């Protein structure tokens, strides 16, 4: 298939309509849900990067600007870059009212259009999971180039070392049991990493590790570009904020519940009941909105979605 040949084709096809773009970025089926999940991710990013009003911030793989829309008002400049012009088109529209934003289309795994040492901070959420490890590394190397010495970079990858992360990986492995060997290498297929692998990659690319969190299906890492900055102070601050940067145990439990539904281990309605009690945490209303949208697009298989 043409769409499987390169990242640009793949993601442009996914984002050929605005609704398709929303679903492709994080499964959000509408603006309201994308705002909820965007705010959650933006809180993690803001704390991880210790964002300041004077910061110039880069987002790699910004998609529809789900996170950027929340981050831009807090910083001096927000730049979103992406391989997909269709994604950038939606992001431009969503962030049209924010004058301190810029958009850069990428053409390969390189930040070549961006100048050396031109950003204070950068982040990349749910993007490296969709590319070959070599491209992941090339981006890390280039990220070290575009960040100022001492600049911070926050990103995540799927975590095969967590129990629930492995359960998610098993879904991919199972596809490989029966897939036609000639067709199975979808360029953007989900890839899984381990905390150790992330540490090796960061080190080789020129970053010191500030914080790594791996008690969820995600490895979340903060690196500091070598050559400047106070690593000891950065580490201390990140440790203080770690619980609010991390995906919480409740997030992991809800994601596990979702895997139960997807694998047929429980009924969609059972998960809906789990999502009734807002008192358990902010993740409940966020997952409820997200899950409701997912149910609506799966009504053929799951039956009518609740009102
Ligand atoms: C799952 S979406 C996540 C979007 C956004 N980070 C968010 O969390 O809302 C992945 C995004 O990465 C972009 N992307 C995928 N492969 C890429 C690559 N090799 N280089 C740059 N961007 C890429 C896609 O176009 C898409 O917008």
Short mmCIF file of C-alpha atoms and ligand atoms in Angstrom, two decimals:
data_model
loop_
_atom_site.label_atom_id
_atom_site.label_comp_id
_atom_site.label_asym_id
_atom_site.label_seq_id
_atom_site.Cartn_x
_atom_site.Cartn_y
_atom_site.Cartn_z
CA UNK A 1 0.00 0.00 0.00
CA UNK A 2 1.22 3.50 -0.90
CA UNK A 3 0.33 4.77 2.59
CA UNK A 4 2.73 2.31 4.21
CA UNK A 5 5.78 3.48 2.23
CA UNK A 6 6.76 6.51 4.25
CA UNK A 7 5.80 8.47 7.33
CA UNK A 8 4.54 11.47 5.37
CA UNK A 9 2.10 9.46 3.24
CA UNK A 10 0.92 7.49 6.22
CA UNK A 11 0.14 10.49 8.44
CA UNK A 12 -1.21 12.67 5.65
CA UNK A 13 -3.66 9.92 4.84
CA UNK A 14 -4.71 9.60 8.49
CA UNK A 15 -5.19 13.38 8.64
CA UNK A 16 -7.01 13.67 5.30
CA UNK A 17 -10.01 15.01 7.29
CA UNK A 18 -9.93 17.00 10.57
CA UNK A 19 -11.82 14.20 12.37
CA UNK A 20 -9.31 11.66 11.08
CA UNK A 21 -6.50 13.87 12.34
CA UNK A 22 -8.03 14.11 15.83
CA UNK A 23 -8.51 10.35 16.06
CA UNK A 24 -4.96 9.71 14.82
CA UNK A 25 -3.29 11.95 17.41
CA UNK A 26 -4.67 10.30 20.54
CA UNK A 27 -8.04 8.72 19.79
CA UNK A 28 -9.92 11.92 20.64
CA UNK A 29 -13.04 12.12 18.48
CA UNK A 30 -13.85 15.78 19.01
CA UNK A 31 -12.46 19.15 20.09
CA UNK A 32 -13.80 18.88 23.65
CA UNK A 33 -12.03 15.57 24.29
CA UNK A 34 -8.80 16.80 22.70
CA UNK A 35 -8.88 19.77 25.10
CA UNK A 36 -9.27 17.46 28.09
CA UNK A 37 -6.43 15.15 27.10
CA UNK A 38 -4.39 18.12 25.86
CA UNK A 39 -4.60 19.80 29.24
CA UNK A 40 -3.51 16.59 30.98
CA UNK A 41 -0.49 16.16 28.68
CA UNK A 42 0.35 19.87 28.86
CA UNK A 43 0.53 19.70 32.64
CA UNK A 44 3.03 16.83 32.39
CA UNK A 45 5.08 18.71 29.78
CA UNK A 46 5.04 22.03 31.69
CA UNK A 47 6.33 20.43 34.87
CA UNK A 48 8.85 18.21 33.10
CA UNK A 49 10.34 21.21 31.28
CA UNK A 50 9.87 23.72 34.10
CA UNK A 51 8.36 26.03 31.48
CA UNK A 52 9.00 29.76 31.90
CA UNK A 53 7.29 32.74 30.20
CA UNK A 54 10.52 33.60 28.33
CA UNK A 55 11.06 30.10 26.87
CA UNK A 56 11.22 29.32 23.17
CA UNK A 57 9.67 25.84 22.95
CA UNK A 58 9.70 23.24 20.17
CA UNK A 59 7.20 20.39 19.82
CA UNK A 60 8.27 17.53 17.55
CA UNK A 61 5.29 15.75 15.97
CA UNK A 62 2.75 18.34 17.11
CA UNK A 63 -0.19 16.80 15.23
CA UNK A 64 -3.30 19.00 15.57
CA UNK A 65 -1.66 21.09 18.31
CA UNK A 66 -3.52 19.15 21.02
CA UNK A 67 -0.76 19.97 23.53
CA UNK A 68 0.65 23.07 21.83
CA UNK A 69 -2.65 24.93 22.14
CA UNK A 70 -2.33 24.63 25.93
CA UNK A 71 1.41 25.36 26.06
CA UNK A 72 1.71 28.35 23.70
CA UNK A 73 -0.07 30.88 25.98
CA UNK A 74 2.49 30.18 28.74
CA UNK A 75 5.72 30.73 26.79
CA UNK A 76 7.45 33.28 24.55
CA UNK A 77 7.32 31.20 21.37
CA UNK A 78 5.91 27.78 20.51
CA UNK A 79 7.03 26.05 17.32
CA UNK A 80 5.22 22.95 16.12
CA UNK A 81 6.90 20.69 13.59
CA UNK A 82 5.48 17.60 11.94
CA UNK A 83 6.03 15.34 8.94
CA UNK A 84 2.37 15.71 7.92
CA UNK A 85 1.22 18.89 6.17
CA UNK A 86 -2.40 17.85 6.80
CA UNK A 87 -1.79 17.64 10.56
CA UNK A 88 -0.10 21.05 10.47
CA UNK A 89 -3.09 22.47 8.56
CA UNK A 90 -5.45 21.49 11.40
CA UNK A 91 -2.98 22.75 14.02
CA UNK A 92 -2.68 26.13 12.25
CA UNK A 93 -6.45 26.55 12.35
CA UNK A 94 -6.75 25.52 16.00
CA UNK A 95 -3.95 27.86 17.11
CA UNK A 96 -4.90 30.74 14.80
CA UNK A 97 -5.60 33.07 17.74
CA UNK A 98 -2.15 32.58 19.25
CA UNK A 99 0.35 34.99 17.62
CA UNK A 100 3.48 33.51 19.23
CA UNK A 101 3.26 30.24 17.27
CA UNK A 102 5.08 28.87 14.24
CA UNK A 103 4.71 25.72 12.13
CA UNK A 104 7.42 23.81 10.30
CA UNK A 105 6.86 20.91 7.92
CA UNK A 106 9.52 18.21 8.07
CA UNK A 107 10.47 15.97 5.16
CA UNK A 108 12.58 13.28 6.79
CA UNK A 109 13.82 12.39 10.29
CA UNK A 110 15.68 15.66 10.60
CA UNK A 111 15.09 19.07 12.14
CA UNK A 112 17.18 20.60 9.36
CA UNK A 113 14.85 23.64 8.83
CA UNK A 114 15.52 24.73 12.45
CA UNK A 115 18.65 26.65 13.50
CA UNK A 116 21.31 25.41 15.93
CA UNK A 117 20.74 26.27 19.62
CA UNK A 118 17.48 28.08 18.83
CA UNK A 119 15.23 26.59 21.56
CA UNK A 120 15.30 26.54 25.38
CA UNK A 121 13.01 23.53 25.74
CA UNK A 122 11.45 20.84 23.56
CA UNK A 123 9.02 17.94 23.87
CA UNK A 124 7.68 15.03 21.85
CA UNK A 125 4.64 12.98 22.96
CA UNK A 126 3.40 9.77 21.32
CA UNK A 127 5.59 10.22 18.24
CA UNK A 128 8.77 8.13 18.69
CA UNK A 129 6.50 5.11 19.24
CA UNK A 130 5.55 5.34 15.57
CA UNK A 131 8.97 5.23 13.95
CA UNK A 132 11.97 2.99 13.48
CA UNK A 133 14.49 3.15 16.29
CA UNK A 134 17.07 4.60 13.92
CA UNK A 135 14.78 7.55 13.18
CA UNK A 136 14.14 7.96 16.91
CA UNK A 137 17.90 8.24 17.43
CA UNK A 138 18.41 10.63 14.51
CA UNK A 139 15.80 12.95 15.97
CA UNK A 140 17.45 12.80 19.42
CA UNK A 141 20.77 13.76 17.88
CA UNK A 142 19.23 16.66 15.99
CA UNK A 143 17.27 17.72 19.05
CA UNK A 144 20.60 18.15 20.86
CA UNK A 145 21.66 20.43 18.00
CA UNK A 146 18.61 22.74 18.04
CA UNK A 147 18.51 23.05 21.85
CA UNK A 148 20.71 25.51 23.68
CA UNK A 149 23.34 23.94 25.98
CA UNK A 150 21.50 23.05 29.19
CA UNK A 151 18.18 22.95 27.29
CA UNK A 152 15.62 20.34 28.34
CA UNK A 153 13.89 17.71 26.22
CA UNK A 154 10.89 15.67 27.44
CA UNK A 155 9.50 12.69 25.51
CA UNK A 156 7.80 9.33 25.91
CA UNK A 157 7.88 5.87 24.35
CA UNK A 158 5.88 2.68 24.96
CA UNK A 159 7.32 0.76 27.89
CA UNK A 160 7.65 -2.98 27.31
CA UNK A 161 9.11 -3.38 30.83
CA UNK A 162 5.81 -2.54 32.51
CA UNK A 163 3.18 -5.27 32.92
CA UNK A 164 0.47 -3.24 31.19
CA UNK A 165 2.92 -1.97 28.57
CA UNK A 166 3.79 -5.55 27.72
CA UNK A 167 0.09 -6.39 27.48
CA UNK A 168 -0.25 -3.63 24.89
CA UNK A 169 2.84 -4.92 23.08
CA UNK A 170 1.30 -8.40 22.99
CA UNK A 171 -1.44 -7.00 20.74
CA UNK A 172 1.24 -6.09 18.19
CA UNK A 173 3.06 -9.40 18.59
CA UNK A 174 -0.17 -11.29 17.97
CA UNK A 175 -0.66 -9.53 14.65
CA UNK A 176 2.75 -10.85 13.61
CA UNK A 177 1.74 -14.44 14.30
CA UNK A 178 -0.42 -14.52 11.20
CA UNK A 179 0.50 -11.44 9.13
CA UNK A 180 1.66 -11.86 5.57
CA UNK A 181 5.46 -11.39 5.87
CA UNK A 182 5.48 -9.29 2.69
CA UNK A 183 3.04 -6.75 4.12
CA UNK A 184 3.71 -6.57 7.82
CA UNK A 185 6.21 -3.71 8.00
CA UNK A 186 3.83 -0.79 8.31
CA UNK A 187 6.19 2.19 8.69
CA UNK A 188 4.25 3.77 11.54
CA UNK A 189 3.50 0.58 13.47
CA UNK A 190 3.73 0.85 17.26
CA UNK A 191 7.25 0.24 18.56
CA UNK A 192 8.15 -0.61 22.14
CA UNK A 193 11.22 0.29 24.18
CA UNK A 194 12.70 -0.31 27.61
CA UNK A 195 13.93 2.24 30.16
CA UNK A 196 17.51 1.10 29.62
CA UNK A 197 17.27 1.54 25.88
CA UNK A 198 16.03 5.10 26.39
CA UNK A 199 18.98 5.87 28.68
CA UNK A 200 21.47 4.56 26.11
CA UNK A 201 19.90 6.55 23.27
CA UNK A 202 19.83 9.78 25.29
CA UNK A 203 23.42 9.41 26.38
CA UNK A 204 24.69 8.68 22.85
CA UNK A 205 22.78 11.67 21.47
CA UNK A 206 24.44 14.10 23.89
CA UNK A 207 21.94 14.37 26.74
CA UNK A 208 22.32 13.87 30.48
CA UNK A 209 19.37 12.12 32.07
CA UNK A 210 17.39 14.40 34.36
CA UNK A 211 14.52 12.01 35.15
CA UNK A 212 13.12 8.75 33.87
CA UNK A 213 9.68 7.43 34.88
CA UNK A 214 8.70 3.89 33.98
CA UNK A 215 5.94 2.66 36.32
CA UNK A 216 3.28 2.91 33.61
CA UNK A 217 2.88 1.69 30.02
CA UNK A 218 5.10 4.64 29.10
CA UNK A 219 8.77 5.41 29.60
CA UNK A 220 8.84 9.16 30.19
CA UNK A 221 12.25 10.80 30.05
CA UNK A 222 13.73 14.24 30.52
CA UNK A 223 17.18 14.88 29.08
CA UNK A 224 19.40 17.93 29.43
CA UNK A 225 21.53 18.94 26.46
CA UNK A 226 25.15 18.69 27.58
CA UNK A 227 27.39 21.75 27.73
CA UNK A 228 25.47 23.96 30.15
CA UNK A 229 22.88 24.17 32.90
CA UNK A 230 22.83 22.89 36.46
CA UNK A 231 22.14 19.15 36.25
CA UNK A 232 21.98 18.63 40.01
CA UNK A 233 19.37 21.37 40.45
CA UNK A 234 17.36 20.11 37.46
CA UNK A 235 17.33 16.59 38.85
CA UNK A 236 16.19 17.78 42.28
CA UNK A 237 13.37 19.83 40.81
CA UNK A 238 12.20 17.02 38.51
CA UNK A 239 12.18 14.59 41.44
CA UNK A 240 9.96 16.98 43.40
CA UNK A 241 7.47 17.14 40.50
CA UNK A 242 7.81 13.47 39.45
CA UNK A 243 4.43 12.33 40.79
CA UNK A 244 2.64 14.97 38.71
CA UNK A 245 4.70 14.34 35.57
CA UNK A 246 4.11 10.57 35.71
CA UNK A 247 1.15 8.69 34.31
CA UNK A 248 -0.63 7.80 37.55
CA UNK A 249 -1.59 4.33 38.81
CA UNK A 250 -5.20 5.27 38.02
CA UNK A 251 -4.25 6.11 34.40
CA UNK A 252 -2.54 2.72 34.11
CA UNK A 253 -5.54 0.92 35.66
CA UNK A 254 -7.94 2.60 33.20
CA UNK A 255 -5.69 1.79 30.25
CA UNK A 256 -5.57 -1.83 31.43
CA UNK A 257 -9.38 -1.81 31.58
CA UNK A 258 -9.47 -0.55 28.03
CA UNK A 259 -7.25 -3.44 26.95
CA UNK A 260 -9.77 -5.77 28.63
CA UNK A 261 -12.50 -4.35 26.39
CA UNK A 262 -10.37 -4.41 23.24
CA UNK A 263 -9.35 -8.04 23.84
CA UNK A 264 -12.93 -9.11 24.66
CA UNK A 265 -12.12 -9.90 28.28
CA UNK A 266 -14.87 -7.60 29.50
CA UNK A 267 -17.97 -5.93 28.11
CA UNK A 268 -17.81 -2.28 27.02
CA UNK A 269 -20.53 -1.55 29.60
CA UNK A 270 -18.33 -2.82 32.48
CA UNK A 271 -15.67 -0.26 31.63
CA UNK A 272 -18.36 2.42 31.41
CA UNK A 273 -19.37 1.65 35.02
CA UNK A 274 -15.73 2.00 36.13
CA UNK A 275 -15.75 5.48 34.61
CA UNK A 276 -18.71 6.70 36.70
CA UNK A 277 -16.91 7.83 39.85
CA UNK A 278 -15.26 11.22 39.33
CA UNK A 279 -14.11 11.27 42.94
CA UNK A 280 -11.36 8.78 42.06
CA UNK A 281 -9.33 11.35 40.15
CA UNK A 282 -9.10 13.72 37.19
CA UNK A 283 -8.38 10.78 34.88
CA UNK A 284 -11.98 9.54 35.21
CA UNK A 285 -13.82 12.36 33.37
CA UNK A 286 -11.00 12.51 30.81
CA UNK A 287 -11.15 8.78 30.05
CA UNK A 288 -14.97 8.86 30.11
CA UNK A 289 -15.13 11.49 27.36
CA UNK A 290 -12.45 9.69 25.40
CA UNK A 291 -14.06 6.23 25.86
CA UNK A 292 -17.49 7.53 24.91
CA UNK A 293 -16.10 8.79 21.60
CA UNK A 294 -14.35 5.48 21.02
CA UNK A 295 -17.60 3.61 21.71
CA UNK A 296 -19.48 5.80 19.24
CA UNK A 297 -17.08 4.91 16.43
CA UNK A 298 -17.28 1.23 17.43
CA UNK A 299 -21.07 0.97 17.77
CA UNK A 300 -21.25 -1.73 15.12
CA UNK A 301 -19.16 -4.05 17.27
CA UNK A 302 -20.00 -2.78 20.77
CA UNK A 303 -23.72 -1.94 20.44
CA UNK A 304 -25.29 1.49 21.03
CA UNK A 305 -23.14 3.90 23.07
CA UNK A 306 -24.63 5.26 26.30
CA UNK A 307 -26.08 8.79 26.21
C1 LIG B 1 0.09 9.91 17.57
S1 LIG B 1 0.34 11.50 16.87
C2 LIG B 1 0.71 12.51 18.30
C3 LIG B 1 0.54 13.99 18.05
C4 LIG B 1 0.86 14.91 19.22
N1 LIG B 1 2.22 14.74 19.68
C5 LIG B 1 -0.11 14.68 20.36
O1 LIG B 1 0.27 14.01 21.33
O2 LIG B 1 -1.25 15.12 20.25
C6 LIG B 1 1.91 11.34 16.04
C7 LIG B 1 2.30 12.60 15.29
O3 LIG B 1 3.66 12.48 14.90
C8 LIG B 1 3.79 12.84 13.54
N2 LIG B 1 4.91 12.04 13.02
C9 LIG B 1 4.90 10.71 12.78
N3 LIG B 1 6.10 10.31 12.29
C10 LIG B 1 6.86 11.43 12.21
C11 LIG B 1 8.19 11.67 11.78
N4 LIG B 1 8.96 10.67 11.32
N5 LIG B 1 8.64 12.91 11.85
C12 LIG B 1 7.88 13.92 12.32
N6 LIG B 1 6.60 13.77 12.73
C13 LIG B 1 6.10 12.52 12.68
C14 LIG B 1 2.46 12.50 12.92
O4 LIG B 1 2.21 13.20 11.73
C15 LIG B 1 1.50 12.85 14.03
O5 LIG B 1 1.11 14.20 13.96
#
